[in-house]
mmCIF file of C-alpha atoms and ligand atoms in Angstrom:
data_model
loop_
_atom_site.group_PDB
_atom_site.id
_atom_site.type_symbol
_atom_site.label_atom_id
_atom_site.label_comp_id
_atom_site.label_asym_id
_atom_site.label_seq_id
_atom_site.Cartn_x
_atom_site.Cartn_y
_atom_site.Cartn_z
ATOM 1 C CA MET F 1 14.943 -19.275 21.480
ATOM 2 C CA THR F 2 14.975 -17.914 17.958
ATOM 3 C CA THR F 3 15.237 -14.036 17.507
ATOM 4 C CA GLU F 4 13.235 -12.569 14.597
ATOM 5 C CA THR F 5 15.721 -10.925 11.989
ATOM 6 C CA TYR F 6 14.695 -7.902 9.952
ATOM 7 C CA LEU F 7 14.055 -10.208 6.834
ATOM 8 C CA ASP F 8 11.577 -12.414 8.808
ATOM 9 C CA ARG F 9 9.863 -9.367 9.891
ATOM 10 C CA LEU F 10 9.719 -8.219 6.188
ATOM 11 C CA SER F 11 8.375 -11.342 4.979
ATOM 12 C CA LYS F 12 5.812 -11.389 7.890
ATOM 13 C CA LEU F 13 4.699 -7.973 6.877
ATOM 14 C CA HIS F 14 4.264 -9.193 3.194
ATOM 15 C CA LYS F 15 2.272 -12.164 3.991
ATOM 16 C CA HIS F 16 0.192 -9.995 6.488
ATOM 17 C CA SER F 17 -0.473 -7.636 3.683
ATOM 18 C CA GLN F 18 -1.669 -10.129 1.287
ATOM 19 C CA GLN F 19 -3.911 -11.607 4.142
ATOM 20 C CA VAL F 20 -5.392 -8.348 5.211
ATOM 21 C CA ILE F 21 -6.430 -7.511 1.526
ATOM 22 C CA MET F 22 -7.942 -10.933 0.862
ATOM 23 C CA ASP F 23 -9.599 -11.277 4.239
ATOM 24 C CA ASN F 24 -11.370 -8.189 3.680
ATOM 25 C CA GLN F 25 -12.588 -8.841 0.278
ATOM 26 C CA GLN F 26 -16.314 -9.139 0.291
ATOM 27 C CA PRO F 27 -18.513 -11.838 -1.232
ATOM 28 C CA ALA F 28 -19.353 -9.840 -4.311
ATOM 29 C CA GLY F 29 -15.789 -8.597 -4.806
ATOM 30 C CA GLY F 30 -15.570 -5.249 -3.145
ATOM 31 C CA TYR F 31 -12.868 -4.667 -0.760
ATOM 32 C CA LEU F 32 -13.552 -2.854 2.699
ATOM 33 C CA ALA F 33 -11.342 0.360 3.013
ATOM 34 C CA CYS F 34 -10.782 -0.582 6.431
ATOM 35 C CA PRO F 35 -12.486 -3.375 8.647
ATOM 36 C CA THR F 36 -12.228 -1.509 12.137
ATOM 37 C CA MET F 37 -13.651 1.940 11.020
ATOM 38 C CA PRO F 38 -17.330 2.120 10.770
ATOM 39 C CA ASP F 39 -17.162 4.938 7.849
ATOM 40 C CA TYR F 40 -14.732 2.930 5.889
ATOM 41 C CA GLN F 41 -16.979 -0.203 5.766
ATOM 42 C CA TYR F 42 -17.675 0.362 2.075
ATOM 43 C CA SER F 43 -15.754 -0.473 -1.039
ATOM 44 C CA TRP F 44 -14.314 2.463 -2.948
ATOM 45 C CA PHE F 45 -13.226 2.375 -6.596
ATOM 46 C CA ARG F 46 -10.103 4.418 -5.799
ATOM 47 C CA ASP F 47 -8.903 2.279 -2.942
ATOM 48 C CA GLY F 48 -9.681 -0.938 -4.599
ATOM 49 C CA ALA F 49 -8.053 0.091 -7.897
ATOM 50 C CA PHE F 50 -4.897 0.314 -6.126
ATOM 51 C CA ILE F 51 -5.582 -2.804 -4.074
ATOM 52 C CA ALA F 52 -6.215 -4.747 -7.455
ATOM 53 C CA TYR F 53 -3.323 -3.537 -8.988
ATOM 54 C CA ALA F 54 -0.952 -4.309 -6.058
ATOM 55 C CA LEU F 55 -2.482 -7.889 -5.864
ATOM 56 C CA THR F 56 -1.961 -8.274 -9.573
ATOM 57 C CA MET F 57 1.826 -7.302 -9.430
ATOM 58 C CA ASP F 58 2.437 -9.282 -6.290
ATOM 59 C CA GLY F 59 0.708 -12.249 -7.889
ATOM 60 C CA ILE F 60 3.743 -12.109 -10.576
ATOM 61 C CA ASP F 61 6.305 -12.688 -8.087
ATOM 62 C CA ASN F 62 4.625 -14.270 -4.834
ATOM 63 C CA MET F 63 1.850 -16.377 -6.122
ATOM 64 C CA VAL F 64 -0.398 -17.375 -3.298
ATOM 65 C CA PRO F 65 -1.985 -20.779 -4.226
ATOM 66 C CA HIS F 66 -5.580 -20.710 -4.883
ATOM 67 C CA LYS F 67 -7.991 -23.687 -5.027
ATOM 68 C CA VAL F 68 -8.579 -23.795 -8.832
ATOM 69 C CA GLY F 69 -4.892 -23.377 -9.521
ATOM 70 C CA ILE F 70 -4.324 -19.653 -10.446
ATOM 71 C CA SER F 71 -2.904 -17.148 -8.132
ATOM 72 C CA GLY F 72 -5.057 -16.171 -5.138
ATOM 73 C CA GLN F 73 -3.922 -12.498 -5.771
ATOM 74 C CA TRP F 74 -5.159 -12.657 -9.424
ATOM 75 C CA ASP F 75 -8.462 -14.340 -8.530
ATOM 76 C CA SER F 76 -9.171 -11.668 -5.970
ATOM 77 C CA ALA F 77 -8.370 -8.970 -8.418
ATOM 78 C CA ASP F 78 -10.576 -10.660 -11.044
ATOM 79 C CA HIS F 79 -13.347 -10.716 -8.549
ATOM 80 C CA PHE F 80 -12.944 -7.021 -7.746
ATOM 81 C CA HIS F 81 -13.035 -6.033 -11.284
ATOM 82 C CA ARG F 82 -16.135 -8.095 -12.236
ATOM 83 C CA TRP F 83 -17.686 -6.267 -9.190
ATOM 84 C CA CYS F 84 -16.826 -2.737 -10.329
ATOM 85 C CA ALA F 85 -18.159 -3.599 -14.051
ATOM 86 C CA GLY F 86 -21.487 -4.729 -12.421
ATOM 87 C CA ILE F 87 -21.920 -1.609 -10.283
ATOM 88 C CA ILE F 88 -21.102 0.739 -13.506
ATOM 89 C CA ASN F 89 -23.210 -1.249 -15.772
ATOM 90 C CA GLY F 90 -26.166 -1.411 -13.135
ATOM 91 C CA ARG F 91 -25.997 2.449 -13.432
ATOM 92 C CA ALA F 92 -25.976 2.821 -17.150
ATOM 93 C CA ASP F 93 -29.355 4.574 -17.404
ATOM 94 C CA ALA F 94 -28.383 7.068 -14.684
ATOM 95 C CA LEU F 95 -24.986 7.642 -16.200
ATOM 96 C CA GLU F 96 -26.452 8.067 -19.768
ATOM 97 C CA ARG F 97 -28.704 10.786 -18.434
ATOM 98 C CA THR F 98 -25.746 12.534 -16.904
ATOM 99 C CA ILE F 99 -23.801 12.336 -20.171
ATOM 100 C CA ASN F 100 -26.990 13.950 -21.767
ATOM 101 C CA ARG F 101 -27.177 16.681 -19.490
ATOM 102 C CA ALA F 102 -23.121 17.339 -19.649
ATOM 103 C CA GLU F 103 -23.459 17.296 -23.459
ATOM 104 C CA GLN F 104 -26.389 19.920 -23.484
ATOM 105 C CA GLY F 105 -24.587 22.074 -20.948
ATOM 106 C CA GLN F 106 -27.313 21.388 -18.274
ATOM 107 C CA PRO F 107 -26.485 21.102 -14.534
ATOM 108 C CA LEU F 108 -25.776 17.555 -13.221
ATOM 109 C CA VAL F 109 -27.914 15.691 -10.959
ATOM 110 C CA LEU F 110 -25.944 13.892 -8.387
ATOM 111 C CA ALA F 111 -28.370 11.053 -8.125
ATOM 112 C CA ASP F 112 -27.284 10.215 -11.686
ATOM 113 C CA THR F 113 -23.491 10.087 -11.161
ATOM 114 C CA LEU F 114 -21.395 7.539 -9.913
ATOM 115 C CA ASN F 115 -20.739 7.231 -6.109
ATOM 116 C CA ALA F 116 -17.035 7.016 -4.618
ATOM 117 C CA ARG F 117 -18.101 3.939 -2.384
ATOM 118 C CA TYR F 118 -20.557 1.412 -2.419
ATOM 119 C CA GLU F 119 -21.835 -1.544 -0.177
ATOM 120 C CA ASP F 120 -20.826 -4.775 -1.412
ATOM 121 C CA GLY F 121 -24.426 -5.644 -2.472
ATOM 122 C CA GLY F 122 -24.244 -2.592 -4.835
ATOM 123 C CA ASN F 123 -26.162 -0.103 -2.724
ATOM 124 C CA ALA F 124 -24.833 3.351 -2.177
ATOM 125 C CA GLY F 125 -23.501 4.254 1.230
ATOM 126 C CA PRO F 126 -25.362 6.856 3.377
ATOM 127 C CA ASP F 127 -25.979 9.992 1.513
ATOM 128 C CA ASP F 128 -23.774 12.221 4.043
ATOM 129 C CA TRP F 129 -20.716 11.651 2.107
ATOM 130 C CA PRO F 130 -18.853 13.651 -0.493
ATOM 131 C CA GLU F 131 -19.850 10.936 -3.012
ATOM 132 C CA PHE F 132 -18.936 12.833 -6.475
ATOM 133 C CA GLN F 133 -15.290 11.940 -7.184
ATOM 134 C CA LEU F 134 -14.241 11.452 -10.613
ATOM 135 C CA ASP F 135 -10.821 9.616 -10.140
ATOM 136 C CA GLY F 136 -12.295 6.482 -9.040
ATOM 137 C CA PRO F 137 -13.691 5.119 -12.101
ATOM 138 C CA ALA F 138 -10.908 6.106 -14.039
ATOM 139 C CA LEU F 139 -8.459 4.454 -11.647
ATOM 140 C CA TRP F 140 -10.440 1.328 -12.176
ATOM 141 C CA VAL F 141 -9.754 1.164 -15.670
ATOM 142 C CA TRP F 142 -6.080 2.075 -15.186
ATOM 143 C CA SER F 143 -5.872 -0.848 -12.682
ATOM 144 C CA LEU F 144 -7.954 -3.132 -14.955
ATOM 145 C CA ALA F 145 -5.417 -2.625 -17.794
ATOM 146 C CA LYS F 146 -2.681 -4.025 -15.872
ATOM 147 C CA TYR F 147 -4.692 -7.163 -14.758
ATOM 148 C CA VAL F 148 -5.707 -7.751 -18.500
ATOM 149 C CA GLU F 149 -1.970 -7.398 -19.547
ATOM 150 C CA VAL F 150 -0.695 -9.495 -16.797
ATOM 151 C CA CYS F 151 -3.058 -12.226 -16.840
ATOM 152 C CA ARG F 152 -3.241 -12.103 -20.607
ATOM 153 C CA ILE F 153 -7.428 -11.971 -20.651
ATOM 154 C CA THR F 154 -8.598 -12.379 -24.155
ATOM 155 C CA PRO F 155 -11.091 -11.592 -25.155
ATOM 156 C CA LEU F 156 -12.423 -9.170 -22.742
ATOM 157 C CA PRO F 157 -15.462 -10.061 -20.909
ATOM 158 C CA VAL F 158 -18.467 -8.406 -22.601
ATOM 159 C CA ALA F 159 -19.501 -6.715 -19.217
ATOM 160 C CA TRP F 160 -15.882 -5.264 -18.985
ATOM 161 C CA VAL F 161 -16.196 -3.778 -22.568
ATOM 162 C CA GLN F 162 -19.503 -2.301 -21.808
ATOM 163 C CA ALA F 163 -18.299 -0.732 -18.382
ATOM 164 C CA ILE F 164 -15.205 0.536 -19.992
ATOM 165 C CA LYS F 165 -17.047 2.153 -22.584
ATOM 166 C CA LEU F 166 -19.315 3.777 -20.439
ATOM 167 C CA VAL F 167 -16.884 5.101 -18.253
ATOM 168 C CA VAL F 168 -15.098 6.760 -21.119
ATOM 169 C CA ARG F 169 -18.120 8.375 -22.295
ATOM 170 C CA TYR F 170 -18.984 9.536 -18.760
ATOM 171 C CA LEU F 171 -15.573 10.906 -17.854
ATOM 172 C CA SER F 172 -15.236 12.455 -21.355
ATOM 173 C CA ALA F 173 -18.629 14.266 -20.669
ATOM 174 C CA VAL F 174 -17.821 15.524 -17.188
ATOM 175 C CA TRP F 175 -14.106 15.975 -16.643
ATOM 176 C CA GLN F 176 -14.330 19.512 -16.351
ATOM 177 C CA HIS F 177 -16.908 19.688 -13.676
ATOM 178 C CA PRO F 178 -15.769 20.618 -10.164
ATOM 179 C CA CYS F 179 -16.016 17.353 -7.939
ATOM 180 C CA TYR F 180 -14.343 16.125 -4.739
ATOM 181 C CA ASP F 181 -10.784 15.148 -4.635
ATOM 182 C CA CYS F 182 -9.390 11.759 -3.842
ATOM 183 C CA TRP F 183 -9.118 13.112 -0.107
ATOM 184 C CA GLU F 184 -12.925 13.773 -0.534
ATOM 185 C CA GLU F 185 -12.325 17.438 -0.194
ATOM 186 C CA ARG F 186 -13.011 20.704 -1.918
ATOM 187 C CA GLY F 187 -16.137 19.791 -3.829
ATOM 188 C CA ASP F 188 -16.227 23.199 -5.784
ATOM 189 C CA ASP F 189 -12.791 22.889 -7.233
ATOM 190 C CA VAL F 190 -11.348 21.295 -10.458
ATOM 191 C CA HIS F 191 -8.239 19.130 -9.104
ATOM 192 C CA ILE F 192 -5.304 18.366 -11.147
ATOM 193 C CA SER F 193 -4.830 15.079 -9.680
ATOM 194 C CA THR F 194 -8.465 13.932 -10.554
ATOM 195 C CA LEU F 195 -7.585 15.213 -14.265
ATOM 196 C CA ALA F 196 -4.529 13.250 -13.956
ATOM 197 C CA ALA F 197 -6.330 10.085 -12.994
ATOM 198 C CA ILE F 198 -8.897 10.496 -15.900
ATOM 199 C CA TYR F 199 -6.171 11.041 -18.262
ATOM 200 C CA ALA F 200 -4.562 7.606 -17.250
ATOM 201 C CA GLY F 201 -7.985 5.898 -17.317
ATOM 202 C CA LEU F 202 -8.722 7.054 -20.705
ATOM 203 C CA GLY F 203 -5.205 5.953 -21.975
ATOM 204 C CA ALA F 204 -5.765 2.656 -20.381
ATOM 205 C CA ALA F 205 -9.306 2.295 -21.729
ATOM 206 C CA HIS F 206 -7.930 2.928 -25.350
ATOM 207 C CA HIS F 207 -5.141 0.319 -24.772
ATOM 208 C CA LEU F 208 -7.707 -2.088 -23.930
ATOM 209 C CA ILE F 209 -10.278 -1.265 -26.757
ATOM 210 C CA PRO F 210 -8.176 0.300 -29.271
ATOM 211 C CA SER F 211 -11.442 1.631 -31.262
ATOM 212 C CA LEU F 212 -12.271 4.174 -28.367
ATOM 213 C CA ASP F 213 -11.658 7.653 -29.314
ATOM 214 C CA VAL F 214 -9.801 9.244 -26.188
ATOM 215 C CA GLU F 215 -7.268 11.504 -27.884
ATOM 216 C CA THR F 216 -9.372 14.504 -28.252
ATOM 217 C CA THR F 217 -10.185 14.542 -24.380
ATOM 218 C CA GLN F 218 -6.753 13.638 -23.263
ATOM 219 C CA GLN F 219 -5.627 16.576 -25.467
ATOM 220 C CA ALA F 220 -8.030 18.733 -23.917
ATOM 221 C CA ILE F 221 -6.903 17.668 -20.443
ATOM 222 C CA ARG F 222 -3.257 18.457 -21.079
ATOM 223 C CA GLU F 223 -4.227 21.947 -22.654
ATOM 224 C CA PHE F 224 -6.329 22.797 -19.684
ATOM 225 C CA ILE F 225 -3.672 21.683 -17.081
ATOM 226 C CA VAL F 226 -1.077 23.651 -18.952
ATOM 227 C CA GLU F 227 -3.240 26.885 -18.918
ATOM 228 C CA LYS F 228 -4.945 26.493 -15.582
ATOM 229 C CA GLY F 229 -3.381 23.889 -13.571
ATOM 230 C CA LEU F 230 0.073 25.083 -12.629
ATOM 231 C CA THR F 231 1.315 27.087 -9.902
ATOM 232 C CA PRO F 232 3.319 30.496 -10.394
ATOM 233 C CA ASN F 233 6.509 28.543 -9.922
ATOM 234 C CA GLY F 234 5.468 25.997 -12.739
ATOM 235 C CA GLU F 235 4.492 22.993 -10.584
ATOM 236 C CA LEU F 236 1.424 21.017 -10.943
ATOM 237 C CA ALA F 237 -1.187 22.704 -8.717
ATOM 238 C CA LYS F 238 -3.268 20.911 -6.175
ATOM 239 C CA SER F 239 -6.403 22.569 -7.745
ATOM 240 C CA VAL F 240 -7.162 25.273 -10.283
ATOM 241 C CA GLY F 241 -6.189 28.539 -8.861
ATOM 242 C CA LEU F 242 -4.298 27.296 -5.986
ATOM 243 C CA ASP F 243 -0.544 28.048 -5.299
ATOM 244 C CA MET F 244 -0.228 24.810 -3.517
ATOM 245 C CA VAL F 245 0.981 21.337 -3.863
ATOM 246 C CA ASP F 246 -0.678 18.237 -2.641
ATOM 247 C CA ALA F 247 0.798 14.809 -2.377
ATOM 248 C CA ASN F 248 -1.979 13.272 -4.477
ATOM 249 C CA LEU F 249 -0.328 14.889 -7.433
ATOM 250 C CA LEU F 250 1.819 11.706 -7.701
ATOM 251 C CA MET F 251 -1.256 10.665 -9.485
ATOM 252 C CA ALA F 252 0.344 12.474 -12.447
ATOM 253 C CA ALA F 253 3.062 9.771 -12.941
ATOM 254 C CA LEU F 254 1.157 6.754 -12.577
ATOM 255 C CA PRO F 255 2.856 3.905 -14.520
ATOM 256 C CA ASP F 256 1.980 3.145 -18.139
ATOM 257 C CA PHE F 257 -0.707 5.532 -19.101
ATOM 258 C CA GLY F 258 0.100 8.538 -16.803
ATOM 259 C CA LEU F 259 -0.066 12.238 -17.826
ATOM 260 C CA LEU F 260 3.699 12.803 -17.054
ATOM 261 C CA ALA F 261 6.734 10.508 -17.149
ATOM 262 C CA PRO F 262 8.230 10.140 -13.802
ATOM 263 C CA ASP F 263 11.190 12.366 -14.979
ATOM 264 C CA ASP F 264 9.309 14.838 -16.695
ATOM 265 C CA PRO F 265 10.794 18.133 -15.666
ATOM 266 C CA LEU F 266 7.122 19.256 -14.479
ATOM 267 C CA MET F 267 6.873 16.182 -12.477
ATOM 268 C CA VAL F 268 10.209 16.419 -10.971
ATOM 269 C CA ARG F 269 9.559 19.997 -10.064
ATOM 270 C CA THR F 270 6.240 19.222 -8.598
ATOM 271 C CA VAL F 271 7.656 16.264 -6.473
ATOM 272 C CA ALA F 272 10.309 18.689 -5.321
ATOM 273 C CA ARG F 273 7.895 20.842 -3.839
ATOM 274 C CA ILE F 274 5.897 17.986 -2.612
ATOM 275 C CA GLU F 275 9.035 16.911 -0.588
ATOM 276 C CA ARG F 276 9.661 20.344 0.525
ATOM 277 C CA ASP F 277 6.351 21.205 1.791
ATOM 278 C CA LEU F 278 4.999 17.866 2.850
ATOM 279 C CA LEU F 279 7.621 15.462 3.389
ATOM 280 C CA ALA F 280 7.454 14.929 7.249
ATOM 281 C CA GLU F 281 10.948 14.586 9.043
ATOM 282 C CA GLY F 282 11.310 11.009 9.629
ATOM 283 C CA HIS F 283 9.741 10.112 6.060
ATOM 284 C CA GLY F 284 6.085 10.038 6.137
ATOM 285 C CA VAL F 285 4.197 12.445 3.787
ATOM 286 C CA HIS F 286 1.252 14.876 4.872
ATOM 287 C CA ARG F 287 -1.618 15.233 2.133
ATOM 288 C CA HIS F 288 -1.541 19.093 1.912
ATOM 289 C CA LEU F 289 -0.457 21.984 4.124
ATOM 290 C CA GLU F 290 -4.023 22.845 5.008
ATOM 291 C CA ASP F 291 -4.966 19.189 6.421
ATOM 292 C CA THR F 292 -6.716 18.939 9.506
ATOM 293 C CA TYR F 293 -8.273 15.413 9.294
ATOM 294 C CA TYR F 294 -6.995 13.552 12.474
ATOM 295 C CA GLY F 295 -4.702 16.425 12.972
ATOM 296 C CA GLY F 296 -3.072 16.196 9.555
ATOM 297 C CA GLY F 297 -0.823 13.620 10.217
ATOM 298 C CA ALA F 298 1.836 11.996 7.981
ATOM 299 C CA TRP F 299 0.393 9.347 5.694
ATOM 300 C CA VAL F 300 2.070 6.141 5.625
ATOM 301 C CA LEU F 301 0.205 5.437 2.348
ATOM 302 C CA LEU F 302 1.918 8.377 0.891
ATOM 303 C CA GLY F 303 5.021 7.700 2.358
ATOM 304 C CA LEU F 304 5.043 4.387 0.272
ATOM 305 C CA TRP F 305 3.437 6.396 -2.846
ATOM 306 C CA LEU F 306 6.538 8.673 -2.933
ATOM 307 C CA ALA F 307 8.857 5.330 -2.579
ATOM 308 C CA TRP F 308 7.126 3.902 -5.522
ATOM 309 C CA TYR F 309 7.789 7.157 -7.430
ATOM 310 C CA LYS F 310 11.322 6.960 -6.294
ATOM 311 C CA VAL F 311 11.824 3.542 -7.734
ATOM 312 C CA GLN F 312 10.477 5.034 -11.091
ATOM 313 C CA VAL F 313 13.051 7.543 -11.098
ATOM 314 C CA GLY F 314 15.985 5.131 -10.418
ATOM 315 C CA ASP F 315 16.412 6.297 -6.786
ATOM 316 C CA ALA F 316 16.062 2.932 -4.896
ATOM 317 C CA SER F 317 17.888 4.345 -1.875
ATOM 318 C CA ALA F 318 15.518 6.899 -1.245
ATOM 319 C CA ALA F 319 12.513 4.304 -1.955
ATOM 320 C CA LYS F 320 14.061 2.006 0.724
ATOM 321 C CA ASP F 321 14.414 4.653 3.332
ATOM 322 C CA LEU F 322 10.745 5.498 2.876
ATOM 323 C CA LEU F 323 9.885 1.626 3.012
ATOM 324 C CA ARG F 324 11.643 1.310 6.030
ATOM 325 C CA TRP F 325 9.833 4.250 7.686
ATOM 326 C CA ALA F 326 6.540 2.733 6.574
ATOM 327 C CA GLU F 327 7.575 -0.686 7.747
ATOM 328 C CA SER F 328 8.380 0.941 11.424
ATOM 329 C CA HIS F 329 4.802 2.060 11.623
ATOM 330 C CA ALA F 330 3.142 -1.711 11.452
ATOM 331 C CA ASP F 331 1.768 -2.684 14.594
ATOM 332 C CA ALA F 332 2.610 -5.829 16.619
ATOM 333 C CA GLU F 333 0.168 -7.488 14.266
ATOM 334 C CA GLY F 334 1.499 -6.119 11.124
ATOM 335 C CA ASN F 335 -1.165 -3.718 10.502
ATOM 336 C CA LEU F 336 -0.382 -0.625 8.644
ATOM 337 C CA PRO F 337 -2.488 2.611 9.226
ATOM 338 C CA GLU F 338 -3.631 5.243 7.060
ATOM 339 C CA GLN F 339 -1.608 7.854 8.771
ATOM 340 C CA VAL F 340 0.328 8.481 12.072
ATOM 341 C CA LYS F 341 0.127 11.154 14.718
ATOM 342 C CA ASP F 342 3.573 11.443 15.517
ATOM 343 C CA ARG F 343 4.086 14.757 13.191
ATOM 344 C CA MET F 344 0.864 16.691 12.814
ATOM 345 C CA PHE F 345 0.352 19.873 10.897
ATOM 346 C CA ALA F 346 -2.849 20.587 13.022
ATOM 347 C CA PRO F 347 -2.753 18.510 16.422
ATOM 348 C CA SER F 348 -5.755 20.315 18.019
ATOM 349 C CA TYR F 349 -8.054 18.761 15.390
ATOM 350 C CA TYR F 350 -7.102 15.168 16.471
ATOM 351 C CA GLU F 351 -9.273 14.432 19.396
ATOM 352 C CA GLY F 352 -12.424 15.799 17.448
ATOM 353 C CA TRP F 353 -11.960 13.290 14.987
ATOM 354 C CA VAL F 354 -11.319 10.282 17.179
ATOM 355 C CA ALA F 355 -14.689 11.239 18.994
ATOM 356 C CA GLN F 356 -16.495 11.482 15.428
ATOM 357 C CA ARG F 357 -14.869 8.300 13.820
ATOM 358 C CA GLY F 358 -12.727 6.504 16.108
ATOM 359 C CA GLU F 359 -9.039 5.682 16.189
ATOM 360 C CA ILE F 360 -7.145 6.335 12.820
ATOM 361 C CA ALA F 361 -7.979 3.681 10.415
ATOM 362 C CA ASN F 362 -5.952 0.800 10.898
ATOM 363 C CA PRO F 363 -5.226 -1.511 8.949
ATOM 364 C CA LEU F 364 -5.964 0.513 5.893
ATOM 365 C CA LEU F 365 -5.979 -1.772 2.936
ATOM 366 C CA TRP F 366 -4.778 0.812 0.525
ATOM 367 C CA THR F 367 -1.769 1.327 2.541
ATOM 368 C CA HIS F 368 -1.069 -2.399 2.549
ATOM 369 C CA ALA F 369 -1.753 -2.226 -1.263
ATOM 370 C CA GLU F 370 1.028 0.444 -1.429
ATOM 371 C CA TYR F 371 3.286 -1.748 0.540
ATOM 372 C CA LEU F 372 2.954 -4.461 -2.019
ATOM 373 C CA ILE F 373 3.455 -2.148 -4.927
ATOM 374 C CA VAL F 374 6.643 -0.843 -3.693
ATOM 375 C CA ARG F 375 8.326 -4.390 -2.561
ATOM 376 C CA HIS F 376 7.321 -5.485 -6.027
ATOM 377 C CA SER F 377 8.826 -2.473 -7.836
ATOM 378 C CA LEU F 378 11.952 -2.639 -5.758
ATOM 379 C CA GLN F 379 12.120 -6.293 -6.442
ATOM 380 C CA ARG F 380 11.996 -5.721 -10.147
ATOM 381 C CA THR F 381 14.599 -2.938 -10.242
ATOM 382 C CA ALA F 382 16.796 -5.250 -8.313
ATOM 383 C CA SER F 383 16.588 -8.290 -10.500
HETATM 384 C C1 BGC D 401 -9.623 9.291 2.156
HETATM 385 C C2 BGC D 401 -9.798 8.641 0.932
HETATM 386 C C3 BGC D 401 -10.123 7.220 0.989
HETATM 387 C C4 BGC D 401 -10.914 6.809 2.086
HETATM 388 C C5 BGC D 401 -11.095 5.369 2.289
HETATM 389 C C6 BGC D 401 -10.574 8.729 3.187
HETATM 390 O O1 BGC D 401 -10.574 9.511 4.184
HETATM 391 O O2 BGC D 401 -9.463 10.619 2.058
HETATM 392 O O3 BGC D 401 -8.876 8.930 -0.005
HETATM 393 O O4 BGC D 401 -10.688 6.618 -0.311
HETATM 394 O O5 BGC D 401 -10.626 7.388 3.044
HETATM 395 O O6 BGC D 401 -9.916 4.725 2.598
#
């Protein structure tokens, strides 16, 4: 009889993460957010951006063989990027109308904006969803820049250039508008995490197409955040006017084009408050203090995101603790969920969500993506 060691388990979890992601890529290139939850059977720009980023990095160290000889992970990421460019370019007329309206100071028309999630064939999902979210397309460009760098794609496909330019014009025109945040909440607010994603997306776009002018908008975003986006204690705020943090503020330290360096004092202060207010005992991370979604449990994906941040500030030991906690929440097949219910902020809400949507999303592809990202970044620091 062989006993499974800790390392065997990890290697299985790693392979399972690759597998879950690739098995749930759709024929046209989108990734299902979660194959088992009906409401999550769509592809989100945001989830997909992190998934493609994870595959891009994972393909460097752990190439999965692919039939035409390139890494399976890169092939998958490439397919996703083509899908995104297709969706965006397919809505060029509508987005141009939105850009026009925003530039004229007219109210936006939702039907002419980008949705957060799409069916693989390109149709929007049902209307009853908080679709207007600006972080998604920005994160797509951020993720694309990493793919282009790692895989040395040159010249850029024409469709990508067209989509990147359109996203830059769209985001530059609408960034100040209230929208739903990356948790699809508080649609009347302006969220600092969303602005941080837009900032990173613009920087990535400029890197990909140096002739693009993004500096004016980036500068305006910075000034806006300094003026309106801080808590009284000088942390980044969840949204304008709130004395509260949200774990999604980790978005401000995205690698390469982030708003803040991971060790910038403002980022350090913000993460300290996230840890104080939102780090669950035992290591998962809650989204925010008012979270009631599935009882407001500890998110595995956020525990991993914090681990990624810890690697970036050189604290591999904290990162490993967070990683181990996430690993301990893999089920028997190795599936990692969105969140866990052993630590809930608002337990009385849990059953209601189960009745409405079914069990907590599991496996969540984005969680598996964060897992691959942390593994890759830890491996890099060790070597
Ligand atoms: C989360 C979003 C995510 C979506 C799909 C929602 O519940 O709040 O961040 O994009 O699920 O995973």
